[in-house]
């Protein structure tokens, strides 16, 4: 394996150039960036598999535990382990990190060789702060890949020692080039040529696919692996032997090789360009073709041996660059996550909240819920009041084409005209009764008003007067704003009160802005509408029914979940107690001093 890696040192530089073109693209196939287990997870897997020396010393990455996002944690580990330095990848520090892991000279020498191969894949375009992370990711993947091949070879050797190394290496190479198999989709014509050649050669692709699936389950440590048999191993080895014949057939059919055996590299490159897939994968494939061309293969079979063997190493580089390419985005995400966490920590919680000296956490939660209910009821009430105002004149005309504009004026002014009287009445009632009682009584009259507005066509009296009475009822008994301000005054602290009053006033403003839009949506029903069981449903009556339904829901919410609070009284009492205590202490300590000062003139006179 070491000799193979050394052979690809020159190739690594070509792949790095193609990989660098990935820029900020998200992964090799788009969508989410590829997920790579952390170095800790990888080392644990290799240690469990017996791929590490017996005296292997686990590195200390405790400094990076606070990093939640995997790429951020990997970057931290690259810095802690010495891979990332101020000037980019630190070869000496990385080798020192490897030396500190074991005293096994053979193992450390081989790991340093892998390290050198990965450092050769560095692109000049890669930012300095990312170079160490790239080398670390590449090194880990190559090390884990070798471990997987060693484990698979040992497993197969228990069944078929003769074919173990060949089959394990072939399956690992086939699976290692996944980024080209999944990242490039060749035209239907080329695919058909390959299938025809496979059929002629008797190649059973399902056997190779099963072998690849087995390898994937094997490296993931799946406990549900099927038992290997000698027949399985022999079948895979036979299919690998057939591939050479398939390649010769396909190369001749597609024009990649001439009848005299000359390799047509332009045709191979054109086939790659014609495939559908991400450009970085295409570029990497082209670079591999250029490299293998430079190796001067004797025939198309030797060329494809070079091409296939190079794919796993190219995929390692591409995958590492793909992960690194999303780090700016993830860095911003990390900052956002940290800010959200800081904001969450600063929010009141069960252990720390500003009113803990006045109430328990559960009381605070119920108090906040009651405030929210008051805001909702205020918003709904003023939406109901404002929603029926724009269509008042056409509604009245549909009831009586000869209706006077004086009457519509009284209908519109009914609510604000009675507000002064309403304010005095509600203020007096709130002194005598609880907020809950006053709100429920007021709410019932508001529901009656909405029902009256919806039934003007069936009123027992003149429809115009029925609308007028409806508006007078809601104007005289509607007390949402007064109730809201009273509740805010009693259920908030001095620090909270101004914000709560602003929100309450904002609910009123939002209601008046929102109501015309709601009425515009209802207008699609039309002024004629339909008749259901003798009841006319048009844009005018539906507005009243909608107000009735929404306000009934808000009133039901109030009845079940509202709870009064006297935190303002408790705060005031606590303030008075503190002031009284301060005054008492002041009197205690200052009285003797004042008495002595008062005696000074008398002593002077006696003297």
Coordinates of C-alpha atoms in Angstrom, one line a residue:
X1 CA 0.0 0.0 0.0
X2 CA 2.9 2.4 0.8
X3 CA 4.4 1.8 -2.6
X4 CA 1.0 2.5 -4.3
X5 CA 0.7 5.8 -2.4
X6 CA 4.2 6.9 -3.4
X7 CA 3.3 6.2 -7.0
X8 CA 0.4 8.7 -6.7
X9 CA 2.5 11.6 -5.4
X10 CA 2.4 13.3 -8.8
X11 CA -1.2 12.5 -9.3
X12 CA -2.0 14.2 -5.9
X13 CA -0.9 17.5 -7.3
X14 CA -3.2 17.2 -10.3
X15 CA -6.2 16.2 -8.1
X16 CA -5.5 19.1 -5.8
X17 CA -5.8 21.5 -8.7
X18 CA -9.1 20.1 -9.6
X19 CA -10.3 19.9 -6.0
X20 CA -9.5 23.6 -5.4
X21 CA -12.0 24.5 -8.1
X22 CA -14.8 23.4 -5.8
X23 CA -14.6 26.8 -4.1
X24 CA -17.7 27.4 -2.0
X25 CA -19.8 24.6 -3.5
X26 CA -21.6 22.4 -1.1
X27 CA -20.1 18.9 -1.5
X28 CA -19.4 16.8 -4.5
X29 CA -23.0 16.1 -5.4
X30 CA -24.7 19.2 -4.1
X31 CA -27.0 19.4 -1.0
X32 CA -25.5 18.7 2.3
X33 CA -21.8 18.5 2.8
X34 CA -20.5 14.9 3.2
X35 CA -20.4 13.8 6.8
X36 CA -17.1 12.6 8.1
X37 CA -16.8 11.0 11.6
X38 CA -14.6 13.0 14.0
X39 CA -10.9 12.0 14.6
X40 CA -11.9 10.7 18.0
X41 CA -14.5 8.4 16.4
X42 CA -12.1 7.2 13.7
X43 CA -9.3 6.5 16.2
X44 CA -11.7 4.6 18.5
X45 CA -12.9 2.5 15.5
X46 CA -9.3 1.7 14.4
X47 CA -8.3 0.9 18.0
X48 CA -11.2 -1.5 18.4
X49 CA -10.3 -3.2 15.1
X50 CA -6.7 -3.7 16.2
X51 CA -5.2 -1.4 13.5
X52 CA -3.3 0.7 16.0
X53 CA -0.1 -0.3 17.9
X54 CA -0.6 -1.9 21.3
X55 CA 1.2 1.1 23.0
X56 CA -1.0 3.7 21.2
X57 CA -1.5 6.7 23.3
X58 CA -4.9 8.4 23.0
X59 CA -4.6 12.1 22.2
X60 CA -6.3 14.7 24.5
X61 CA -8.9 16.6 22.6
X62 CA -10.9 17.8 25.7
X63 CA -10.4 21.5 24.7
X64 CA -12.6 20.9 21.7
X65 CA -15.6 19.4 23.5
X66 CA -17.4 22.7 23.6
X67 CA -17.5 22.8 19.8
X68 CA -20.9 21.5 18.8
X69 CA -20.7 21.6 15.0
X70 CA -18.5 18.7 13.6
X71 CA -16.4 20.9 11.2
X72 CA -15.7 23.4 14.0
X73 CA -14.7 20.5 16.3
X74 CA -12.4 19.1 13.5
X75 CA -10.8 22.5 13.0
X76 CA -10.2 22.8 16.8
X77 CA -8.7 19.3 16.9
X78 CA -6.4 20.2 13.9
X79 CA -5.1 23.1 15.9
X80 CA -4.7 21.2 19.2
X81 CA -2.9 18.3 17.5
X82 CA -0.5 20.7 15.7
X83 CA -1.6 20.2 12.2
X84 CA -2.7 23.8 11.8
X85 CA -0.2 26.5 12.5
X86 CA 0.1 30.2 12.0
X87 CA 1.6 29.7 8.6
X88 CA -0.6 26.9 7.4
X89 CA 0.0 23.1 7.7
X90 CA 2.8 22.4 10.2
X91 CA 4.6 19.3 9.0
X92 CA 7.0 19.1 11.9
X93 CA 4.2 19.5 14.5
X94 CA 2.0 16.9 12.8
X95 CA 4.9 14.4 12.7
X96 CA 5.6 15.1 16.4
X97 CA 1.9 14.3 17.0
X98 CA 2.3 11.0 15.3
X99 CA 5.6 10.2 17.2
X100 CA 3.8 10.9 20.5
X101 CA 1.2 8.3 19.7
X102 CA 3.4 5.2 19.6
X103 CA 7.0 4.0 19.8
X104 CA 6.5 1.6 16.9
X105 CA 8.9 2.9 14.4
X106 CA 7.4 1.0 11.5
X107 CA 3.9 2.3 12.2
X108 CA 5.0 6.0 12.7
X109 CA 7.1 5.9 9.5
X110 CA 4.2 4.7 7.5
X111 CA 1.8 7.3 9.0
X112 CA 4.3 10.0 8.1
X113 CA 4.4 8.7 4.6
X114 CA 0.6 9.0 4.4
X115 CA 1.0 12.5 5.9
X116 CA 3.4 13.5 3.1
X117 CA 1.0 12.2 0.5
X118 CA -1.8 14.3 1.9
X119 CA 0.3 17.4 2.2
X120 CA 1.2 17.0 -1.5
X121 CA -2.5 17.4 -2.3
X122 CA -2.6 20.9 -0.8
X123 CA -3.7 23.5 -3.3
X124 CA -2.1 26.9 -3.4
X125 CA -5.5 28.4 -3.5
X126 CA -6.5 26.9 -0.1
X127 CA -6.5 29.5 2.7
X128 CA -3.7 29.1 5.3
X129 CA -6.1 28.5 8.1
X130 CA -7.7 25.5 6.3
X131 CA -4.5 23.7 5.2
X132 CA -3.9 21.8 8.5
X133 CA -7.5 20.7 8.6
X134 CA -7.4 19.4 5.0
X135 CA -4.2 17.3 5.7
X136 CA -5.8 16.0 8.9
X137 CA -9.0 14.9 7.1
X138 CA -7.1 13.3 4.3
X139 CA -4.7 11.5 6.6
X140 CA -7.5 10.1 8.7
X141 CA -9.4 8.9 5.7
X142 CA -6.4 7.1 4.2
X143 CA -5.5 5.5 7.6
X144 CA -9.1 4.3 8.1
X145 CA -9.2 3.0 4.5
X146 CA -6.1 1.0 5.1
X147 CA -7.5 -0.3 8.3
X148 CA -10.7 -1.4 6.6
X149 CA -8.7 -3.3 3.9
X150 CA -6.6 -5.0 6.6
X151 CA -9.6 -6.1 8.5
X152 CA -11.5 -7.3 5.4
X153 CA -8.4 -9.2 4.2
X154 CA -8.2 -10.9 7.6
X155 CA -11.9 -11.8 7.6
X156 CA -11.8 -13.2 4.0
X157 CA -8.5 -15.1 4.8
X158 CA -10.4 -17.1 7.4
X159 CA -12.5 -18.5 4.5
X160 CA -10.3 -18.3 1.4
X161 CA -6.7 -17.3 2.1
X162 CA -5.6 -17.5 -1.6
X163 CA -8.0 -14.8 -2.8
X164 CA -8.2 -12.7 0.4
X165 CA -5.8 -9.9 -0.5
X166 CA -6.9 -9.6 -4.1
X167 CA -10.6 -9.6 -3.3
X168 CA -10.3 -7.2 -0.3
X169 CA -8.2 -4.7 -2.3
X170 CA -10.5 -4.9 -5.3
X171 CA -13.6 -4.4 -3.3
X172 CA -12.1 -1.5 -1.3
X173 CA -10.8 0.1 -4.5
X174 CA -14.2 -0.2 -6.1
X175 CA -16.0 1.2 -3.1
X176 CA -13.4 3.9 -2.6
X177 CA -14.1 5.5 -6.0
X178 CA -17.7 6.2 -4.9
X179 CA -17.5 9.9 -5.8
X180 CA -17.0 9.1 -9.5
X181 CA -19.7 6.3 -9.6
X182 CA -22.3 8.5 -7.9
X183 CA -21.0 11.9 -9.1
X184 CA -20.9 11.1 -12.9
X185 CA -23.8 9.8 -14.9
X186 CA -22.7 8.8 -18.4
X187 CA -25.1 9.2 -21.5
X188 CA -27.6 6.4 -22.1
X189 CA -25.7 5.3 -25.3
X190 CA -22.4 4.8 -23.4
X191 CA -24.3 3.0 -20.6
X192 CA -25.9 0.7 -23.1
X193 CA -22.5 -0.1 -24.7
X194 CA -21.2 -1.1 -21.2
X195 CA -24.2 -3.3 -20.5
X196 CA -23.9 -5.1 -23.9
X197 CA -20.2 -5.8 -23.3
X198 CA -21.0 -7.0 -19.7
X199 CA -23.6 -9.3 -21.1
X200 CA -21.2 -10.7 -23.7
X201 CA -18.5 -11.3 -21.1
X202 CA -21.0 -12.8 -18.6
X203 CA -20.3 -10.2 -16.0
X204 CA -22.8 -10.3 -13.1
X205 CA -22.8 -6.8 -11.8
X206 CA -25.1 -7.8 -8.9
X207 CA -22.3 -9.8 -7.4
X208 CA -20.0 -6.8 -7.4
X209 CA -22.8 -4.6 -6.0
X210 CA -23.4 -7.0 -3.2
X211 CA -19.7 -7.0 -2.5
X212 CA -19.7 -3.2 -2.3
X213 CA -22.7 -3.2 0.0
X214 CA -21.0 -5.8 2.2
X215 CA -17.9 -3.7 2.4
X216 CA -19.9 -0.6 3.4
X217 CA -21.7 -2.5 6.1
X218 CA -18.3 -4.0 7.2
X219 CA -16.6 -0.6 7.7
X220 CA -19.6 0.7 9.5
X221 CA -19.5 -2.1 12.0
X222 CA -22.9 -3.5 11.1
X223 CA -23.7 -6.5 13.3
X224 CA -26.2 -7.9 10.7
X225 CA -23.4 -8.9 8.2
X226 CA -24.2 -12.1 6.3
X227 CA -21.7 -15.0 6.8
X228 CA -19.0 -15.2 4.2
X229 CA -18.5 -18.4 2.4
X230 CA -15.8 -19.7 0.0
X231 CA -18.4 -19.6 -2.8
X232 CA -19.0 -15.9 -2.2
X233 CA -15.3 -15.1 -2.4
X234 CA -14.8 -17.2 -5.5
X235 CA -17.7 -15.6 -7.2
X236 CA -16.3 -12.1 -6.6
X237 CA -12.9 -13.1 -7.7
X238 CA -14.3 -14.5 -10.9
X239 CA -16.3 -11.3 -11.6
X240 CA -13.1 -9.2 -11.2
X241 CA -11.4 -11.4 -13.8
X242 CA -14.3 -10.7 -16.3
X243 CA -14.0 -6.9 -15.9
X244 CA -10.8 -6.8 -18.1
X245 CA -12.8 -8.4 -21.0
X246 CA -15.6 -5.9 -20.5
X247 CA -13.2 -3.0 -20.5
X248 CA -11.6 -4.2 -23.8
X249 CA -15.0 -4.6 -25.4
X250 CA -16.4 -1.2 -24.2
X251 CA -13.2 0.7 -25.2
X252 CA -13.4 -0.7 -28.7
X253 CA -17.1 0.0 -29.0
X254 CA -16.9 3.5 -27.7
X255 CA -13.9 4.5 -29.7
X256 CA -11.6 4.9 -26.7
X257 CA -9.2 2.5 -28.3
X258 CA -8.6 2.0 -32.0
X259 CA -8.5 -1.4 -33.7
X260 CA -4.7 -1.3 -33.7
X261 CA -4.7 -0.8 -29.8
X262 CA -4.0 3.0 -29.8
X263 CA -5.6 4.7 -26.9
X264 CA -7.8 7.7 -27.9
X265 CA -7.4 10.0 -24.9
X266 CA -9.5 12.8 -26.5
X267 CA -12.4 10.4 -26.8
X268 CA -12.1 9.4 -23.1
X269 CA -12.0 13.1 -22.1
X270 CA -15.0 13.9 -24.3
X271 CA -16.9 11.0 -22.6
X272 CA -16.2 12.4 -19.2
X273 CA -17.3 15.9 -20.3
X274 CA -20.6 14.5 -21.8
X275 CA -21.5 12.8 -18.5
X276 CA -23.9 14.6 -16.1
X277 CA -22.4 15.6 -12.7
X278 CA -20.6 18.2 -10.7
X279 CA -17.8 20.0 -12.5
X280 CA -15.2 19.3 -9.7
X281 CA -15.7 15.6 -10.1
X282 CA -15.4 15.9 -13.9
X283 CA -12.2 18.0 -13.5
X284 CA -10.7 15.4 -11.1
X285 CA -11.5 12.6 -13.5
X286 CA -9.9 14.5 -16.4
X287 CA -6.8 15.1 -14.2
X288 CA -6.6 11.4 -13.5
X289 CA -6.8 10.6 -17.3
X290 CA -4.0 13.1 -17.9
X291 CA -1.8 11.5 -15.2
X292 CA -2.4 8.0 -16.4
X293 CA -1.6 9.1 -20.0
X294 CA 1.7 10.4 -18.7
X295 CA 2.4 6.9 -17.3
X296 CA 2.5 5.6 -20.9
X297 CA 0.3 2.5 -20.4
X298 CA 0.9 -0.2 -22.9
X299 CA -2.8 -1.0 -23.5
X300 CA -6.3 0.1 -22.5
X301 CA -6.4 -2.4 -19.7
X302 CA -3.3 -1.0 -18.0
X303 CA -4.8 2.5 -18.5
X304 CA -8.0 1.5 -16.7
X305 CA -6.0 -0.2 -13.9
X306 CA -4.3 3.2 -13.3
X307 CA -7.6 5.1 -13.6
X308 CA -9.5 2.9 -11.2
X309 CA -6.7 2.6 -8.6
X310 CA -6.4 6.4 -8.6
X311 CA -10.1 7.1 -7.9
X312 CA -10.1 6.3 -4.2
X313 CA -7.3 8.8 -3.6
X314 CA -9.0 11.4 -5.7
X315 CA -12.2 10.9 -3.8
X316 CA -10.3 11.4 -0.5
X317 CA -9.1 14.7 -1.7
X318 CA -12.4 15.8 -3.1
X319 CA -14.2 14.8 0.0
X320 CA -11.8 16.7 2.2
X321 CA -12.0 19.8 0.0
X322 CA -15.8 19.5 0.0
X323 CA -16.0 19.5 3.8
X324 CA -13.6 22.4 4.1
X325 CA -15.4 24.4 1.4
X326 CA -18.5 24.8 3.6
X327 CA -16.6 25.9 6.7
X328 CA -17.2 29.7 6.1
X329 CA -21.0 28.9 6.1
X330 CA -20.6 26.7 9.2
X331 CA -18.5 29.3 10.9
X332 CA -21.3 31.8 10.5
X333 CA -23.7 29.2 11.7
X334 CA -21.5 28.5 14.7
X335 CA -21.5 32.2 15.5
X336 CA -25.3 32.3 15.1
X337 CA -25.7 29.2 17.3
X338 CA -23.4 30.8 20.0
X339 CA -25.5 34.0 19.9
X340 CA -28.7 32.0 20.2
X341 CA -27.3 30.1 23.1
X342 CA -26.1 33.3 24.8
X343 CA -29.6 34.8 24.2
X344 CA -31.2 31.6 25.6
X345 CA -28.9 31.7 28.7
X346 CA -29.8 35.3 29.3
X347 CA -33.5 34.6 29.2
X348 CA -35.3 34.2 32.5
X349 CA -35.4 30.5 33.6
X350 CA -36.6 28.5 36.6
X351 CA -33.3 29.1 38.5
X352 CA -32.7 32.8 37.5
X353 CA -35.4 35.4 36.8
X354 CA -35.6 39.1 37.8
X355 CA -38.8 38.8 39.9
X356 CA -37.8 35.8 42.0
X357 CA -38.1 38.0 45.2
X358 CA -41.8 38.6 44.4
X359 CA -43.1 35.4 42.9
X360 CA -42.3 31.8 42.1
X361 CA -41.4 30.6 38.6
X362 CA -44.9 29.0 38.1
X363 CA -46.6 32.2 39.2
X364 CA -44.5 34.1 36.7
X365 CA -45.4 31.8 33.9
X366 CA -49.1 32.1 34.8
X367 CA -48.8 35.9 35.0
X368 CA -47.1 36.1 31.5
X369 CA -49.8 33.8 30.1
X370 CA -52.5 36.1 31.5
X371 CA -50.8 39.1 29.9
X372 CA -50.7 37.3 26.6
X373 CA -54.5 36.6 26.8
X374 CA -55.2 40.2 27.5
X375 CA -53.2 41.2 24.4
X376 CA -55.1 38.7 22.3
X377 CA -58.5 39.8 23.6
X378 CA -57.6 43.5 23.0
X379 CA -56.5 42.7 19.4
X380 CA -59.6 40.7 18.6
X381 CA -62.0 43.2 20.2
X382 CA -60.7 46.2 18.2
X383 CA -60.5 44.1 15.1
X384 CA -64.2 43.3 15.5
X385 CA -65.0 46.9 16.1
X386 CA -63.0 48.1 13.1
X387 CA -63.9 45.3 10.7
X388 CA -67.6 46.2 10.4
X389 CA -67.1 49.9 9.9
X390 CA -66.1 50.1 6.1
X391 CA -69.2 48.2 4.8
X392 CA -71.7 50.0 7.1
X393 CA -73.2 52.2 4.4
X394 CA -73.6 49.5 1.7
X395 CA -75.0 47.2 4.5
X396 CA -77.6 49.8 5.4
X397 CA -78.5 50.4 1.8
X398 CA -79.0 46.6 1.3
X399 CA -81.5 46.8 4.2
X400 CA -83.2 50.0 3.1
X401 CA -82.3 51.6 -0.2
X402 CA -83.9 54.9 1.1
X403 CA -81.8 54.9 4.3
X404 CA -80.5 58.3 5.3
X405 CA -76.8 59.2 5.7
X406 CA -77.6 60.7 9.1
X407 CA -78.5 57.2 10.4
X408 CA -75.2 55.7 9.0
X409 CA -73.4 58.5 10.7
X410 CA -75.0 57.6 14.1
X411 CA -74.1 53.9 13.5
X412 CA -70.5 54.7 12.9
X413 CA -70.2 57.2 15.8
X414 CA -72.0 54.9 18.2
X415 CA -68.9 53.3 19.6
X416 CA -66.7 56.4 20.2
X417 CA -69.6 58.5 21.4
X418 CA -70.3 56.1 24.3
X419 CA -66.6 55.7 25.2
X420 CA -66.5 58.5 27.9
X421 CA -69.6 57.0 29.7
X422 CA -68.1 53.5 29.2
X423 CA -64.8 54.5 30.8
X424 CA -66.5 55.9 33.9
X425 CA -68.8 52.9 34.3
X426 CA -66.0 50.3 33.8
X427 CA -63.7 52.2 36.1
X428 CA -66.3 52.1 38.9
X429 CA -67.1 48.4 38.2
X430 CA -63.4 47.4 38.4
X431 CA -63.2 49.0 41.8
X432 CA -66.2 46.9 43.0
X433 CA -65.6 43.6 41.2
X434 CA -62.8 41.5 39.9
X435 CA -61.3 41.9 36.4
X436 CA -62.6 38.4 35.5
X437 CA -66.2 39.2 36.4
X438 CA -66.2 42.5 34.5
X439 CA -64.6 40.9 31.5
X440 CA -67.0 38.1 31.2
X441 CA -70.1 40.3 31.5
X442 CA -68.6 42.7 29.0
X443 CA -67.7 39.8 26.7
X444 CA -71.2 38.5 26.7
X445 CA -72.6 41.9 25.6
X446 CA -69.9 42.1 22.8
X447 CA -71.1 38.7 21.5
X448 CA -74.7 39.9 21.6
X449 CA -73.6 42.9 19.6
X450 CA -71.9 40.7 17.0
X451 CA -75.0 38.5 16.8
X452 CA -77.2 41.5 16.3
X453 CA -75.0 42.8 13.5
X454 CA -75.3 39.5 11.7
X455 CA -79.1 39.3 12.0
X456 CA -80.2 42.7 10.7
X457 CA -82.1 41.1 7.8
X458 CA -84.2 39.2 10.3
X459 CA -84.5 41.9 13.0
X460 CA -87.9 42.3 14.7
X461 CA -87.6 46.1 14.1
X462 CA -86.3 48.4 11.4
X463 CA -82.9 47.0 10.3
X464 CA -81.1 50.4 10.5
X465 CA -82.2 50.8 14.1
X466 CA -81.1 47.2 14.8
X467 CA -77.5 48.1 13.6
X468 CA -77.6 51.3 15.6
X469 CA -78.5 49.3 18.8
X470 CA -75.8 46.8 18.0
X471 CA -73.1 49.5 17.8
X472 CA -74.4 51.2 21.0
X473 CA -74.2 47.9 22.9
X474 CA -70.6 47.3 21.9
X475 CA -69.7 50.9 22.6
X476 CA -71.4 51.0 26.0
X477 CA -70.3 47.6 27.3
X478 CA -67.0 47.0 25.4
X479 CA -64.3 47.5 28.0
X480 CA -61.3 45.7 26.6
X481 CA -58.8 48.6 26.7
X482 CA -59.8 49.8 30.2
X483 CA -59.6 46.2 31.4
X484 CA -56.3 45.7 29.7
X485 CA -54.7 48.8 31.2
X486 CA -56.0 47.9 34.6
X487 CA -54.6 44.4 34.4
X488 CA -51.2 45.7 33.1
X489 CA -51.1 48.1 36.0
X490 CA -51.6 45.4 38.6
X491 CA -49.8 42.5 36.9
X492 CA -46.5 44.1 35.9
X493 CA -43.5 45.4 37.8
X494 CA -42.3 49.0 37.4
X495 CA -39.6 47.8 35.0
X496 CA -42.1 45.7 32.9
X497 CA -45.0 48.2 32.8
X498 CA -43.9 50.6 30.0
X499 CA -43.2 47.7 27.7
X500 CA -46.5 46.0 28.5
X501 CA -48.4 49.3 27.9
X502 CA -46.7 49.7 24.6
X503 CA -47.6 46.2 23.5
X504 CA -51.2 46.8 24.5
X505 CA -51.4 50.1 22.5
X506 CA -49.7 48.3 19.6
X507 CA -52.5 45.6 19.6
X508 CA -55.0 48.4 19.1
X509 CA -53.1 49.9 16.2
X510 CA -52.5 46.5 14.6
X511 CA -56.2 45.7 14.9
X512 CA -57.2 48.9 13.0
X513 CA -54.6 48.1 10.3
X514 CA -55.6 44.5 10.0
X515 CA -59.4 44.8 10.0
X516 CA -59.8 46.4 6.5
X517 CA -57.7 43.6 5.0
X518 CA -59.9 40.9 6.7
X519 CA -63.0 42.7 5.4
X520 CA -61.5 42.8 1.9
X521 CA -61.0 39.0 2.0
X522 CA -64.6 38.5 3.2
X523 CA -65.9 40.7 0.3
X524 CA -65.4 37.8 -2.1
X525 CA -68.6 36.4 -0.6
X526 CA -70.4 39.3 -2.3
X527 CA -73.3 41.5 -1.2
X528 CA -75.9 38.9 -2.3
X529 CA -74.4 35.8 -0.9
X530 CA -76.5 32.7 -0.2
X531 CA -79.4 31.7 2.0
X532 CA -79.0 28.9 4.4
X533 CA -82.1 27.7 6.3
X534 CA -83.6 31.1 5.7
X535 CA -80.6 33.0 7.0
X536 CA -78.8 35.3 4.6
X537 CA -75.0 34.8 4.4
X538 CA -73.3 37.7 2.6
X539 CA -70.2 39.8 3.1
X540 CA -72.0 41.9 5.7
X541 CA -73.4 39.1 7.9
X542 CA -70.3 36.9 7.5
X543 CA -68.2 39.8 9.0
X544 CA -70.4 39.8 12.1
X545 CA -70.3 36.0 12.4
X546 CA -66.6 35.9 12.0
X547 CA -66.2 38.5 14.7
X548 CA -68.6 36.5 16.9
X549 CA -66.6 33.3 16.4
X550 CA -63.2 34.8 17.0
X551 CA -64.2 36.8 20.0
X552 CA -66.0 33.8 21.5
X553 CA -62.7 31.8 21.2
X554 CA -60.7 34.6 22.8
X555 CA -63.3 34.8 25.6
X556 CA -63.1 31.1 26.1
X557 CA -59.4 31.3 26.4
X558 CA -59.8 34.0 29.0
X559 CA -62.3 32.0 31.1
X560 CA -60.1 28.9 31.2
X561 CA -56.5 30.3 31.5
X562 CA -56.7 33.8 32.8
X563 CA -55.4 34.4 36.3
X564 CA -55.2 37.8 38.1
X565 CA -52.0 39.0 39.7
X566 CA -51.1 41.5 42.3
X567 CA -47.4 41.7 41.8
X568 CA -47.5 45.5 41.6
X569 CA -49.0 45.6 45.1
X570 CA -46.3 43.2 46.4
X571 CA -43.6 45.2 44.8
X572 CA -44.9 48.4 46.3
X573 CA -45.2 46.8 49.7
X574 CA -41.7 45.4 49.5
X575 CA -40.5 48.9 48.6
X576 CA -42.3 50.5 51.5
X577 CA -40.9 47.8 53.9
X578 CA -37.3 48.5 52.6
X579 CA -37.8 52.3 52.9
X580 CA -39.2 51.9 56.4
X581 CA -36.3 49.7 57.5
X582 CA -33.8 52.2 56.0
X583 CA -35.5 55.0 57.8
X584 CA -35.5 53.1 61.1
X585 CA -31.8 52.3 60.8
X586 CA -31.1 55.9 59.9
X587 CA -32.9 57.1 63.0
X588 CA -31.1 54.6 65.1
X589 CA -27.7 55.6 64.1
X590 CA -28.2 59.4 63.5
X591 CA -30.3 60.2 66.6
X592 CA -27.3 60.1 69.0
X593 CA -25.3 62.2 66.6
X594 CA -28.0 64.7 66.3
X595 CA -28.5 64.8 70.1
X596 CA -24.7 65.4 70.6
X597 CA -24.8 68.2 68.0
X598 CA -27.7 69.8 69.8
X599 CA -25.9 69.7 73.1
X600 CA -22.8 71.5 71.7
X601 CA -24.1 75.1 71.9
X602 CA -25.3 74.4 75.5
X603 CA -21.9 73.2 76.6
X604 CA -20.3 76.2 75.0
X605 CA -22.6 78.6 76.9
X606 CA -21.9 76.8 80.2
X607 CA -18.2 77.1 79.5

